[in-house]
PDB file of C-alpha atoms and ligand atoms in Angstrom:
ATOM      1  CA  MET A   1       0.000   0.000   0.000  1.00 69.00           C
ATOM      2  CA  GLU A   2       1.352   3.399  -1.045  1.00 78.00           C
ATOM      3  CA  LEU A   3       1.217   5.875   1.867  1.00 84.00           C
ATOM      4  CA  GLN A   4       0.504   9.574   1.261  1.00 88.00           C
ATOM      5  CA  LYS A   5       3.242  12.082   1.927  1.00 88.00           C
ATOM      6  CA  THR A   6       1.245  13.614   4.794  1.00 88.00           C
ATOM      7  CA  ASP A   7       0.241  10.288   6.395  1.00 96.00           C
ATOM      8  CA  PRO A   8       1.550  10.244  10.011  1.00 97.00           C
ATOM      9  CA  ARG A   9       3.257   6.926   9.235  1.00 97.00           C
ATOM     10  CA  THR A  10       5.253   8.556   6.423  1.00 97.00           C
ATOM     11  CA  VAL A  11       6.098  11.603   8.526  1.00 98.00           C
ATOM     12  CA  THR A  12       7.102   9.375  11.450  1.00 98.00           C
ATOM     13  CA  ARG A  13       9.449   7.374   9.184  1.00 98.00           C
ATOM     14  CA  GLU A  14      10.971  10.597   7.874  1.00 97.00           C
ATOM     15  CA  TYR A  15      11.490  11.845  11.416  1.00 98.00           C
ATOM     16  CA  PHE A  16      13.323   8.654  12.445  1.00 98.00           C
ATOM     17  CA  ASP A  17      15.580   9.049   9.414  1.00 98.00           C
ATOM     18  CA  SER A  18      16.240  12.715  10.145  1.00 98.00           C
ATOM     19  CA  LEU A  19      17.810  11.847  13.520  1.00 98.00           C
ATOM     20  CA  LEU A  20      21.567  11.323  13.239  1.00 98.00           C
ATOM     21  CA  LEU A  21      23.918  10.031  15.920  1.00 98.00           C
ATOM     22  CA  GLU A  22      27.403  11.020  17.002  1.00 98.00           C
ATOM     23  CA  GLN A  23      30.025   8.445  18.004  1.00 98.00           C
ATOM     24  CA  ARG A  24      31.382   8.215  21.558  1.00 98.00           C
ATOM     25  CA  LEU A  25      34.019   5.516  21.371  1.00 98.00           C
ATOM     26  CA  VAL A  26      36.619   6.777  23.826  1.00 98.00           C
ATOM     27  CA  GLY A  27      36.114   4.791  27.025  1.00 96.00           C
ATOM     28  CA  ALA A  28      33.240   2.769  25.500  1.00 97.00           C
ATOM     29  CA  VAL A  29      32.520  -0.762  26.784  1.00 97.00           C
ATOM     30  CA  GLU A  30      30.515  -3.703  25.411  1.00 98.00           C
ATOM     31  CA  PRO A  31      26.879  -2.816  26.202  1.00 98.00           C
ATOM     32  CA  ASP A  32      24.273  -4.784  28.126  1.00 98.00           C
ATOM     33  CA  THR A  33      20.705  -4.696  26.737  1.00 98.00           C
ATOM     34  CA  GLU A  34      19.021  -6.201  29.813  1.00 98.00           C
ATOM     35  CA  THR A  35      15.964  -4.133  30.757  1.00 98.00           C
ATOM     36  CA  VAL A  36      13.855  -4.072  33.915  1.00 98.00           C
ATOM     37  CA  ILE A  37      10.146  -3.468  33.375  1.00 98.00           C
ATOM     38  CA  TYR A  38       7.765  -3.387  36.339  1.00 98.00           C
ATOM     39  CA  GLY A  39      10.331  -5.232  38.453  1.00 98.00           C
ATOM     40  CA  HIS A  40      11.009  -8.041  35.940  1.00 98.00           C
ATOM     41  CA  ARG A  41      14.233  -8.495  33.972  1.00 98.00           C
ATOM     42  CA  PHE A  42      14.185  -9.015  30.200  1.00 98.00           C
ATOM     43  CA  ALA A  43      16.991  -9.592  27.687  1.00 98.00           C
ATOM     44  CA  THR A  44      15.931  -6.601  25.613  1.00 99.00           C
ATOM     45  CA  PRO A  45      13.930  -3.354  25.671  1.00 99.00           C
ATOM     46  CA  ILE A  46      12.424  -4.366  22.309  1.00 98.00           C
ATOM     47  CA  MET A  47       8.868  -5.615  22.839  1.00 99.00           C
ATOM     48  CA  THR A  48       5.987  -6.676  20.633  1.00 99.00           C
ATOM     49  CA  ALA A  49       3.177  -4.113  20.156  1.00 98.00           C
ATOM     50  CA  ALA A  50      -0.471  -4.652  21.148  1.00 98.00           C
ATOM     51  CA  LEU A  51      -1.917  -6.310  18.035  1.00 98.00           C
ATOM     52  CA  SER A  52      -5.226  -8.117  17.510  1.00 98.00           C
ATOM     53  CA  HIS A  53      -7.209 -10.117  14.933  1.00 97.00           C
ATOM     54  CA  LEU A  54      -4.041 -11.425  13.256  1.00 97.00           C
ATOM     55  CA  LYS A  55      -5.873 -14.440  11.893  1.00 95.00           C
ATOM     56  CA  THR A  56      -7.988 -12.192   9.650  1.00 95.00           C
ATOM     57  CA  PHE A  57      -4.848 -11.111   7.734  1.00 96.00           C
ATOM     58  CA  ASN A  58      -3.821 -14.654   6.814  1.00 89.00           C
ATOM     59  CA  PRO A  59      -6.354 -17.412   7.519  1.00 89.00           C
ATOM     60  CA  ASP A  60      -3.613 -19.979   6.709  1.00 88.00           C
ATOM     61  CA  ALA A  61      -1.243 -18.667   9.370  1.00 84.00           C
ATOM     62  CA  GLY A  62      -2.219 -21.244  12.030  1.00 92.00           C
ATOM     63  CA  ALA A  63      -2.527 -19.505  15.392  1.00 96.00           C
ATOM     64  CA  PRO A  64      -0.720 -16.189  14.828  1.00 98.00           C
ATOM     65  CA  MET A  65      -1.780 -14.523  18.104  1.00 98.00           C
ATOM     66  CA  GLU A  66      -0.161 -17.412  19.997  1.00 98.00           C
ATOM     67  CA  ALA A  67       2.889 -17.507  17.685  1.00 98.00           C
ATOM     68  CA  TYR A  68       3.404 -13.773  18.285  1.00 98.00           C
ATOM     69  CA  ALA A  69       3.384 -14.362  22.066  1.00 98.00           C
ATOM     70  CA  LYS A  70       5.647 -17.414  21.882  1.00 98.00           C
ATOM     71  CA  GLY A  71       8.066 -15.465  19.696  1.00 98.00           C
ATOM     72  CA  ALA A  72       8.317 -12.783  22.386  1.00 98.00           C
ATOM     73  CA  ALA A  73       8.652 -15.355  25.200  1.00 98.00           C
ATOM     74  CA  ASP A  74      11.521 -17.141  23.444  1.00 98.00           C
ATOM     75  CA  ALA A  75      13.313 -13.828  22.882  1.00 98.00           C
ATOM     76  CA  ASP A  76      12.873 -13.021  26.605  1.00 98.00           C
ATOM     77  CA  ALA A  77      10.936  -9.903  25.580  1.00 99.00           C
ATOM     78  CA  VAL A  78       7.779  -8.303  26.933  1.00 99.00           C
ATOM     79  CA  HIS A  79       4.652  -9.197  24.960  1.00 98.00           C
ATOM     80  CA  TRP A  80       1.606  -6.955  24.452  1.00 99.00           C
ATOM     81  CA  ILE A  81      -1.893  -7.994  23.389  1.00 98.00           C
ATOM     82  CA  GLY A  82      -4.704  -5.738  22.182  1.00 98.00           C
ATOM     83  CA  MET A  83      -8.440  -6.309  21.683  1.00 98.00           C
ATOM     84  CA  THR A  84      -9.253  -9.905  22.549  1.00 98.00           C
ATOM     85  CA  GLU A  85     -11.796 -12.154  24.241  1.00 97.00           C
ATOM     86  CA  THR A  86     -11.439 -14.617  27.131  1.00 98.00           C
ATOM     87  CA  ALA A  87     -10.591 -17.838  25.242  1.00 98.00           C
ATOM     88  CA  GLU A  88      -7.968 -16.251  23.002  1.00 98.00           C
ATOM     89  CA  PHE A  89      -6.511 -14.273  25.906  1.00 98.00           C
ATOM     90  CA  TYR A  90      -5.941 -17.408  28.006  1.00 98.00           C
ATOM     91  CA  SER A  91      -4.557 -19.267  25.010  1.00 98.00           C
ATOM     92  CA  VAL A  92      -2.038 -16.431  24.478  1.00 98.00           C
ATOM     93  CA  MET A  93      -1.187 -16.272  28.190  1.00 98.00           C
ATOM     94  CA  ASN A  94      -0.418 -20.003  28.083  1.00 98.00           C
ATOM     95  CA  CYS A  95       2.446 -19.296  25.657  1.00 98.00           C
ATOM     96  CA  GLY A  96       4.536 -18.187  28.623  1.00 97.00           C
ATOM     97  CA  ALA A  97       5.281 -14.580  27.712  1.00 98.00           C
ATOM     98  CA  LYS A  98       5.169 -11.831  30.332  1.00 98.00           C
ATOM     99  CA  THR A  99       2.217 -10.002  28.794  1.00 98.00           C
ATOM    100  CA  ILE A 100       0.665  -6.536  28.955  1.00 99.00           C
ATOM    101  CA  ARG A 101      -3.031  -6.441  28.054  1.00 98.00           C
ATOM    102  CA  ILE A 102      -4.521  -3.339  26.459  1.00 98.00           C
ATOM    103  CA  VAL A 103      -8.294  -3.165  26.928  1.00 98.00           C
ATOM    104  CA  LYS A 104     -10.452  -1.079  24.591  1.00 98.00           C
ATOM    105  CA  PRO A 105     -12.581   1.836  25.875  1.00 98.00           C
ATOM    106  CA  TYR A 106     -15.703  -0.306  25.448  1.00 98.00           C
ATOM    107  CA  ALA A 107     -19.063   1.409  25.986  1.00 98.00           C
ATOM    108  CA  ASP A 108     -19.878  -1.613  28.131  1.00 98.00           C
ATOM    109  CA  LYS A 109     -18.083  -0.605  31.359  1.00 98.00           C
ATOM    110  CA  ASP A 110     -18.621  -4.028  32.901  1.00 98.00           C
ATOM    111  CA  LYS A 111     -16.638  -5.545  30.049  1.00 98.00           C
ATOM    112  CA  ILE A 112     -13.726  -3.233  30.843  1.00 98.00           C
ATOM    113  CA  PHE A 113     -13.759  -4.226  34.511  1.00 98.00           C
ATOM    114  CA  ALA A 114     -14.114  -7.925  33.618  1.00 98.00           C
ATOM    115  CA  GLN A 115     -11.155  -7.813  31.224  1.00 98.00           C
ATOM    116  CA  LEU A 116      -8.975  -5.961  33.745  1.00 98.00           C
ATOM    117  CA  LYS A 117      -9.818  -8.587  36.373  1.00 98.00           C
ATOM    118  CA  GLU A 118      -9.183 -11.424  33.940  1.00 98.00           C
ATOM    119  CA  ALA A 119      -5.720 -10.021  33.146  1.00 98.00           C
ATOM    120  CA  GLU A 120      -4.899  -9.770  36.832  1.00 98.00           C
ATOM    121  CA  GLU A 121      -6.071 -13.330  37.526  1.00 98.00           C
ATOM    122  CA  ALA A 122      -4.100 -14.708  34.577  1.00 98.00           C
ATOM    123  CA  GLY A 123      -0.872 -13.134  35.846  1.00 98.00           C
ATOM    124  CA  ALA A 124      -0.424 -10.328  33.304  1.00 98.00           C
ATOM    125  CA  LEU A 125       2.519  -7.989  33.789  1.00 98.00           C
ATOM    126  CA  ALA A 126       0.371  -4.874  33.420  1.00 99.00           C
ATOM    127  CA  VAL A 127      -2.860  -3.659  31.844  1.00 98.00           C
ATOM    128  CA  GLY A 128      -3.920  -0.533  30.033  1.00 98.00           C
ATOM    129  CA  MET A 129      -6.287   1.153  27.634  1.00 98.00           C
ATOM    130  CA  ASP A 130      -5.809   2.523  24.106  1.00 98.00           C
ATOM    131  CA  ILE A 131      -7.560   5.835  24.604  1.00 98.00           C
ATOM    132  CA  ASP A 132      -6.928   6.739  20.959  1.00 97.00           C
ATOM    133  CA  HIS A 133      -9.762   4.372  20.040  1.00 97.00           C
ATOM    134  CA  THR A 134     -12.299   6.566  21.864  1.00 97.00           C
ATOM    135  CA  PHE A 135     -13.302   8.485  18.727  1.00 98.00           C
ATOM    136  CA  ASP A 136     -13.713   7.711  15.068  1.00 97.00           C
ATOM    137  CA  ARG A 137     -12.547  10.196  12.458  1.00 95.00           C
ATOM    138  CA  THR A 138     -15.848  12.137  12.601  1.00 97.00           C
ATOM    139  CA  GLY A 139     -15.522  12.768  16.346  1.00 98.00           C
ATOM    140  CA  SER A 140     -18.230  10.269  17.310  1.00 98.00           C
ATOM    141  CA  PRO A 141     -17.539   7.402  19.732  1.00 98.00           C
ATOM    142  CA  ASP A 142     -15.694   4.774  17.723  1.00 98.00           C
ATOM    143  CA  LEU A 143     -17.113   1.492  16.514  1.00 97.00           C
ATOM    144  CA  CYS A 144     -14.275  -1.031  16.474  1.00 97.00           C
ATOM    145  CA  MET A 145     -14.855  -4.516  15.030  1.00 96.00           C
ATOM    146  CA  ASN A 146     -18.591  -3.863  15.543  1.00 96.00           C
ATOM    147  CA  GLU A 147     -18.111  -3.054  19.225  1.00 98.00           C
ATOM    148  CA  GLN A 148     -19.242   0.307  20.538  1.00 98.00           C
ATOM    149  CA  MET A 149     -16.661   2.476  22.307  1.00 98.00           C
ATOM    150  CA  ALA A 150     -17.483   5.359  24.664  1.00 98.00           C
ATOM    151  CA  VAL A 151     -16.087   8.737  25.682  1.00 98.00           C
ATOM    152  CA  TYR A 152     -15.045   8.529  29.339  1.00 98.00           C
ATOM    153  CA  ASP A 153     -14.362  11.442  31.684  1.00 97.00           C
ATOM    154  CA  VAL A 154     -11.430  11.658  34.077  1.00 97.00           C
ATOM    155  CA  PRO A 155     -13.341  10.198  37.094  1.00 98.00           C
ATOM    156  CA  ALA A 156     -14.203   7.135  34.970  1.00 98.00           C
ATOM    157  CA  TRP A 157     -10.563   6.678  33.945  1.00 97.00           C
ATOM    158  CA  LYS A 158      -9.532   6.947  37.591  1.00 98.00           C
ATOM    159  CA  GLU A 159     -12.055   4.197  38.324  1.00 98.00           C
ATOM    160  CA  PHE A 160     -10.444   1.926  35.696  1.00 98.00           C
ATOM    161  CA  ILE A 161      -6.969   2.665  37.024  1.00 98.00           C
ATOM    162  CA  SER A 162      -7.932   1.911  40.613  1.00 98.00           C
ATOM    163  CA  ALA A 163      -9.904  -1.232  39.671  1.00 98.00           C
ATOM    164  CA  THR A 164      -6.682  -3.212  39.257  1.00 98.00           C
ATOM    165  CA  LYS A 165      -3.635  -3.986  41.377  1.00 98.00           C
ATOM    166  CA  LEU A 166      -1.556  -4.180  38.182  1.00 98.00           C
ATOM    167  CA  PRO A 167       0.279  -1.174  36.747  1.00 98.00           C
ATOM    168  CA  PHE A 168      -2.165   0.655  34.428  1.00 98.00           C
ATOM    169  CA  ILE A 169      -0.762   2.050  31.169  1.00 98.00           C
ATOM    170  CA  VAL A 170      -2.476   4.684  29.037  1.00 98.00           C
ATOM    171  CA  LYS A 171      -1.747   3.975  25.347  1.00 98.00           C
ATOM    172  CA  GLY A 172      -2.155   6.800  22.865  1.00 98.00           C
ATOM    173  CA  VAL A 173      -0.456   9.746  24.541  1.00 98.00           C
ATOM    174  CA  LEU A 174       0.976  12.183  22.020  1.00 98.00           C
ATOM    175  CA  GLY A 175       1.899  15.270  23.956  1.00 98.00           C
ATOM    176  CA  VAL A 176       3.133  16.515  27.291  1.00 98.00           C
ATOM    177  CA  ARG A 177      -0.308  17.747  28.394  1.00 98.00           C
ATOM    178  CA  ASP A 178      -1.914  14.301  28.301  1.00 98.00           C
ATOM    179  CA  ALA A 179       1.242  12.663  29.664  1.00 98.00           C
ATOM    180  CA  VAL A 180       1.147  14.804  32.797  1.00 98.00           C
ATOM    181  CA  ARG A 181      -2.605  14.256  33.227  1.00 98.00           C
ATOM    182  CA  CYS A 182      -2.162  10.483  32.948  1.00 98.00           C
ATOM    183  CA  ALA A 183       0.492  10.520  35.672  1.00 98.00           C
ATOM    184  CA  GLN A 184      -1.750  12.725  37.845  1.00 98.00           C
ATOM    185  CA  MET A 185      -4.674  10.292  37.341  1.00 97.00           C
ATOM    186  CA  GLY A 186      -2.535   7.471  38.737  1.00 98.00           C
ATOM    187  CA  ALA A 187      -1.405   5.746  35.533  1.00 98.00           C
ATOM    188  CA  GLN A 188       1.880   3.893  36.031  1.00 98.00           C
ATOM    189  CA  GLY A 189       2.961   4.042  32.420  1.00 98.00           C
ATOM    190  CA  ILE A 190       2.125   5.573  29.061  1.00 99.00           C
ATOM    191  CA  VAL A 191       2.610   4.573  25.452  1.00 98.00           C
ATOM    192  CA  VAL A 192       3.624   7.538  23.337  1.00 98.00           C
ATOM    193  CA  SER A 193       1.867   6.575  20.120  1.00 98.00           C
ATOM    194  CA  HIS A 194      -0.406   7.756  17.322  1.00 98.00           C
ATOM    195  CA  HIS A 195      -1.606   4.168  16.833  1.00 98.00           C
ATOM    196  CA  GLY A 196      -0.524   4.007  13.204  1.00 97.00           C
ATOM    197  CA  GLY A 197      -1.927   7.467  12.465  1.00 96.00           C
ATOM    198  CA  ARG A 198      -5.528   7.430  13.688  1.00 96.00           C
ATOM    199  CA  MET A 199      -5.571  11.243  13.659  1.00 97.00           C
ATOM    200  CA  PRO A 200      -4.492  13.146  10.532  1.00 96.00           C
ATOM    201  CA  SER A 201      -1.280  15.167  10.913  1.00 96.00           C
ATOM    202  CA  ALA A 202      -0.385  13.377  14.158  1.00 98.00           C
ATOM    203  CA  VAL A 203       3.077  14.348  15.361  1.00 98.00           C
ATOM    204  CA  PRO A 204       5.819  11.657  15.305  1.00 98.00           C
ATOM    205  CA  PRO A 205       6.110  10.178  18.825  1.00 98.00           C
ATOM    206  CA  LEU A 206       9.848  10.916  18.996  1.00 98.00           C
ATOM    207  CA  MET A 207       9.211  14.621  18.437  1.00 98.00           C
ATOM    208  CA  VAL A 208       7.231  14.944  21.684  1.00 98.00           C
ATOM    209  CA  LEU A 209       9.086  12.272  23.666  1.00 98.00           C
ATOM    210  CA  PRO A 210      11.972  14.365  25.082  1.00 98.00           C
ATOM    211  CA  GLU A 211       9.616  16.924  26.622  1.00 98.00           C
ATOM    212  CA  ILE A 212       7.410  14.164  28.069  1.00 98.00           C
ATOM    213  CA  ARG A 213      10.447  12.457  29.636  1.00 98.00           C
ATOM    214  CA  LYS A 214      11.563  15.787  31.115  1.00 98.00           C
ATOM    215  CA  GLU A 215       8.137  16.421  32.683  1.00 98.00           C
ATOM    216  CA  LEU A 216       7.568  12.891  34.034  1.00 98.00           C
ATOM    217  CA  GLY A 217      11.076  12.399  35.431  1.00 98.00           C
ATOM    218  CA  LYS A 218      13.636   9.683  34.764  1.00 97.00           C
ATOM    219  CA  ASP A 219      11.830   6.723  36.381  1.00 97.00           C
ATOM    220  CA  PHE A 220       8.281   6.928  34.953  1.00 98.00           C
ATOM    221  CA  PRO A 221       7.698   4.045  32.477  1.00 98.00           C
ATOM    222  CA  ILE A 222       7.342   5.572  29.006  1.00 99.00           C
ATOM    223  CA  PHE A 223       6.868   3.128  26.143  1.00 99.00           C
ATOM    224  CA  VAL A 224       6.958   4.144  22.481  1.00 98.00           C
ATOM    225  CA  ASP A 225       5.628   2.594  19.289  1.00 98.00           C
ATOM    226  CA  CYS A 226       4.838   3.601  15.671  1.00 98.00           C
ATOM    227  CA  GLY A 227       7.117   2.758  12.813  1.00 98.00           C
ATOM    228  CA  ILE A 228       9.924   1.054  14.736  1.00 98.00           C
ATOM    229  CA  ALA A 229      11.491  -1.424  12.313  1.00 98.00           C
ATOM    230  CA  SER A 230      15.145  -1.741  13.317  1.00 98.00           C
ATOM    231  CA  GLY A 231      17.447  -1.676  16.307  1.00 98.00           C
ATOM    232  CA  VAL A 232      18.585   1.767  15.159  1.00 98.00           C
ATOM    233  CA  ASP A 233      14.994   3.081  15.366  1.00 99.00           C
ATOM    234  CA  ALA A 234      14.743   1.507  18.830  1.00 99.00           C
ATOM    235  CA  TYR A 235      18.003   3.210  19.813  1.00 99.00           C
ATOM    236  CA  LYS A 236      16.688   6.648  18.807  1.00 99.00           C
ATOM    237  CA  ALA A 237      13.516   6.159  20.874  1.00 99.00           C
ATOM    238  CA  MET A 238      15.537   4.957  23.874  1.00 98.00           C
ATOM    239  CA  ALA A 239      18.015   7.837  23.546  1.00 98.00           C
ATOM    240  CA  LEU A 240      15.175  10.355  23.552  1.00 98.00           C
ATOM    241  CA  GLY A 241      13.564   8.928  26.674  1.00 98.00           C
ATOM    242  CA  ALA A 242      11.746   5.620  26.069  1.00 98.00           C
ATOM    243  CA  THR A 243      11.942   2.973  28.786  1.00 98.00           C
ATOM    244  CA  ALA A 244      11.303   0.331  26.116  1.00 99.00           C
ATOM    245  CA  VAL A 245       9.802   0.183  22.617  1.00 99.00           C
ATOM    246  CA  SER A 246       7.081  -1.806  20.854  1.00 99.00           C
ATOM    247  CA  VAL A 247       7.243  -3.149  17.321  1.00 98.00           C
ATOM    248  CA  GLY A 248       3.872  -3.806  15.650  1.00 98.00           C
ATOM    249  CA  GLY A 249       3.545  -3.756  11.849  1.00 98.00           C
ATOM    250  CA  HIS A 250       7.111  -4.900  11.258  1.00 98.00           C
ATOM    251  CA  LEU A 251       6.724  -8.029  13.444  1.00 98.00           C
ATOM    252  CA  MET A 252       3.185  -8.628  12.192  1.00 98.00           C
ATOM    253  CA  LYS A 253       4.474  -9.321   8.674  1.00 97.00           C
ATOM    254  CA  ILE A 254       7.052 -11.701  10.127  1.00 98.00           C
ATOM    255  CA  VAL A 255       4.661 -13.633  12.378  1.00 98.00           C
ATOM    256  CA  LEU A 256       2.186 -14.126   9.507  1.00 97.00           C
ATOM    257  CA  GLN A 257       4.914 -15.526   7.253  1.00 96.00           C
ATOM    258  CA  GLU A 258       7.404 -17.192   9.582  1.00 96.00           C
ATOM    259  CA  GLY A 259       5.540 -17.790  12.849  1.00 97.00           C
ATOM    260  CA  ALA A 260       7.036 -17.665  16.346  1.00 98.00           C
ATOM    261  CA  GLU A 261      10.582 -18.524  15.268  1.00 98.00           C
ATOM    262  CA  GLY A 262      10.656 -15.579  12.886  1.00 98.00           C
ATOM    263  CA  VAL A 263       9.504 -13.219  15.632  1.00 98.00           C
ATOM    264  CA  THR A 264      12.147 -14.488  18.071  1.00 98.00           C
ATOM    265  CA  ALA A 265      14.887 -14.235  15.454  1.00 98.00           C
ATOM    266  CA  ARG A 266      13.909 -10.684  14.459  1.00 98.00           C
ATOM    267  CA  ILE A 267      13.677  -9.426  18.068  1.00 99.00           C
ATOM    268  CA  ARG A 268      17.122 -10.915  18.738  1.00 98.00           C
ATOM    269  CA  GLN A 269      18.527  -9.380  15.557  1.00 98.00           C
ATOM    270  CA  MET A 270      17.032  -5.953  16.365  1.00 99.00           C
ATOM    271  CA  THR A 271      18.513  -6.243  19.855  1.00 99.00           C
ATOM    272  CA  GLU A 272      21.944  -6.866  18.298  1.00 98.00           C
ATOM    273  CA  GLU A 273      21.475  -3.833  16.030  1.00 98.00           C
ATOM    274  CA  LEU A 274      20.554  -1.805  19.097  1.00 98.00           C
ATOM    275  CA  LYS A 275      23.571  -3.125  21.009  1.00 98.00           C
ATOM    276  CA  GLY A 276      25.827  -2.224  18.086  1.00 98.00           C
ATOM    277  CA  VAL A 277      24.724   1.416  18.123  1.00 98.00           C
ATOM    278  CA  MET A 278      24.900   1.506  21.932  1.00 98.00           C
ATOM    279  CA  ALA A 279      28.549   0.395  21.648  1.00 98.00           C
ATOM    280  CA  PHE A 280      29.432   3.041  19.042  1.00 98.00           C
ATOM    281  CA  THR A 281      27.770   5.792  21.092  1.00 98.00           C
ATOM    282  CA  GLY A 282      29.256   4.814  24.456  1.00 98.00           C
ATOM    283  CA  VAL A 283      25.994   3.682  26.097  1.00 98.00           C
ATOM    284  CA  LYS A 284      26.864   0.885  28.513  1.00 98.00           C
ATOM    285  CA  ASP A 285      23.361  -0.233  29.507  1.00 98.00           C
ATOM    286  CA  THR A 286      19.675   0.558  29.028  1.00 98.00           C
ATOM    287  CA  SER A 287      19.605   3.048  31.873  1.00 97.00           C
ATOM    288  CA  SER A 288      22.509   5.083  30.443  1.00 98.00           C
ATOM    289  CA  PHE A 289      21.055   6.521  27.230  1.00 98.00           C
ATOM    290  CA  ASP A 290      21.890  10.162  26.569  1.00 98.00           C
ATOM    291  CA  PRO A 291      19.775  12.377  24.280  1.00 98.00           C
ATOM    292  CA  THR A 292      22.748  14.623  23.466  1.00 98.00           C
ATOM    293  CA  VAL A 293      24.120  12.016  21.009  1.00 98.00           C
ATOM    294  CA  VAL A 294      21.109  12.700  18.750  1.00 98.00           C
ATOM    295  CA  HIS A 295      21.331  15.463  16.136  1.00 98.00           C
ATOM    296  CA  LEU A 296      18.489  16.633  13.926  1.00 98.00           C
ATOM    297  CA  ARG A 297      19.484  16.663  10.276  1.00 97.00           C
ATOM    298  CA  ASN A 298      19.171  20.283   9.117  1.00 90.00           C
ATOM    299  CA  PHE A 299      20.904  20.342   5.749  1.00 92.00           C
TER     300      PHE A 299
HETATM  301  C1  FMN B   1      -3.553  -5.408  12.924  1.00 68.80           C
HETATM  302  C2  FMN B   1      -3.383  -4.461  14.059  1.00 68.80           C
HETATM  303  C3  FMN B   1      -4.172  -4.604  15.196  1.00 68.80           C
HETATM  304  C4  FMN B   1      -4.031  -3.723  16.270  1.00 68.80           C
HETATM  305  N1  FMN B   1      -4.822  -3.892  17.364  1.00 68.80           N
HETATM  306  C5  FMN B   1      -4.617  -3.092  18.442  1.00 68.80           C
HETATM  307  C6  FMN B   1      -5.388  -3.289  19.631  1.00 68.80           C
HETATM  308  O1  FMN B   1      -6.266  -4.130  19.693  1.00 68.80           O
HETATM  309  N2  FMN B   1      -5.108  -2.495  20.689  1.00 68.80           N
HETATM  310  C7  FMN B   1      -4.144  -1.524  20.646  1.00 68.80           C
HETATM  311  O2  FMN B   1      -3.914  -0.839  21.639  1.00 68.80           O
HETATM  312  N3  FMN B   1      -3.436  -1.301  19.523  1.00 68.80           N
HETATM  313  C8  FMN B   1      -3.639  -2.062  18.435  1.00 68.80           C
HETATM  314  N4  FMN B   1      -2.899  -1.850  17.299  1.00 68.80           N
HETATM  315  C9  FMN B   1      -1.953  -0.698  17.253  1.00 68.80           C
HETATM  316  C10 FMN B   1      -0.519  -1.089  17.618  1.00 68.80           C
HETATM  317  O3  FMN B   1      -0.422  -1.504  18.956  1.00 68.80           O
HETATM  318  C11 FMN B   1       0.451   0.079  17.400  1.00 68.80           C
HETATM  319  O4  FMN B   1       0.107   1.150  18.259  1.00 68.80           O
HETATM  320  C12 FMN B   1       0.452   0.607  15.975  1.00 68.80           C
HETATM  321  O5  FMN B   1       0.358  -0.433  15.028  1.00 68.80           O
HETATM  322  C13 FMN B   1       1.714   1.429  15.706  1.00 68.80           C
HETATM  323  O6  FMN B   1       2.889   0.671  15.830  1.00 68.80           O
HETATM  324  P1  FMN B   1       3.629   0.039  14.546  1.00 68.80           P
HETATM  325  O7  FMN B   1       3.912   1.159  13.595  1.00 68.80           O
HETATM  326  O8  FMN B   1       4.870  -0.592  15.082  1.00 68.80           O
HETATM  327  O9  FMN B   1       2.706  -0.951  13.927  1.00 68.80           O
HETATM  328  C14 FMN B   1      -3.055  -2.691  16.203  1.00 68.80           C
HETATM  329  C15 FMN B   1      -2.270  -2.567  15.061  1.00 68.80           C
HETATM  330  C16 FMN B   1      -2.418  -3.430  13.997  1.00 68.80           C
HETATM  331  C17 FMN B   1      -1.529  -3.253  12.789  1.00 68.80           C
END
């Protein structure tokens, strides 16, 4: 599919490519990519993204939602799952990945509470909500896969956040204003994301990330997705303030063609690419990234 020049996905790609890195080799050491997320250690900060309905893209792909999770588990990476129902959710959880479940802003509030509880009972790592599915492009509450979404006010969001003992992540933050409000509401993480460009002219996540990191402080979990397709992209997000990054579309193609093994191999390869750039820029571990290595191409 040919993307338009103004499509947020195109602009986001261009922004990644406009970020250039300086070398810092004097005193550099071999880097360690181990990453701690919500108290658990992982081999890499490269995670899957919250996907859903993978079977509909290739009916011959076997069980792609499970393969996606197994691929993450075998790479010792965090796994994310999006819109799903009980049977599929448990089947994915049985693949052994430490999983973050993103629940939709369903109009049916009871369904939200039930899915949050289900995630907690099944031992999920965290839960969250993709608030960028609240509206459709006409500003009405969205209809997603024939399910009605609703517009919730801040007290309702606080209710969702306090309904679970798990860390609650707001997915779909694209500016410092919302980021600060999410932290004030009690969220324990955000995903800086335009969700593949749901809003026209959405800003690239990496453009707003440094300011968000500055406002939320160095320890607040900030995850980033949209357009990440290499370890170098992951590096740029980490350098500008991400705690860890999610890879959606890029891994989706791989899981549909190559299954779990392909996903594991690509996460490992991206982690090596990331480690390579960490070495060249003098970053010894995932808590030592420095935004001053990044330069915006202006020629
Ligand atoms: C097929 C597909 C299904 C998705 N389903 C969900 C979902 O259910 N929940 C969610 O929060 N995000 C969902 N997303 C959005 C991704 O999590 C991610 O934000 C988006 O694809 C941007 O990342 P990417 O450029 O790496 O793909 C979906 C994306 C795709 C491509």
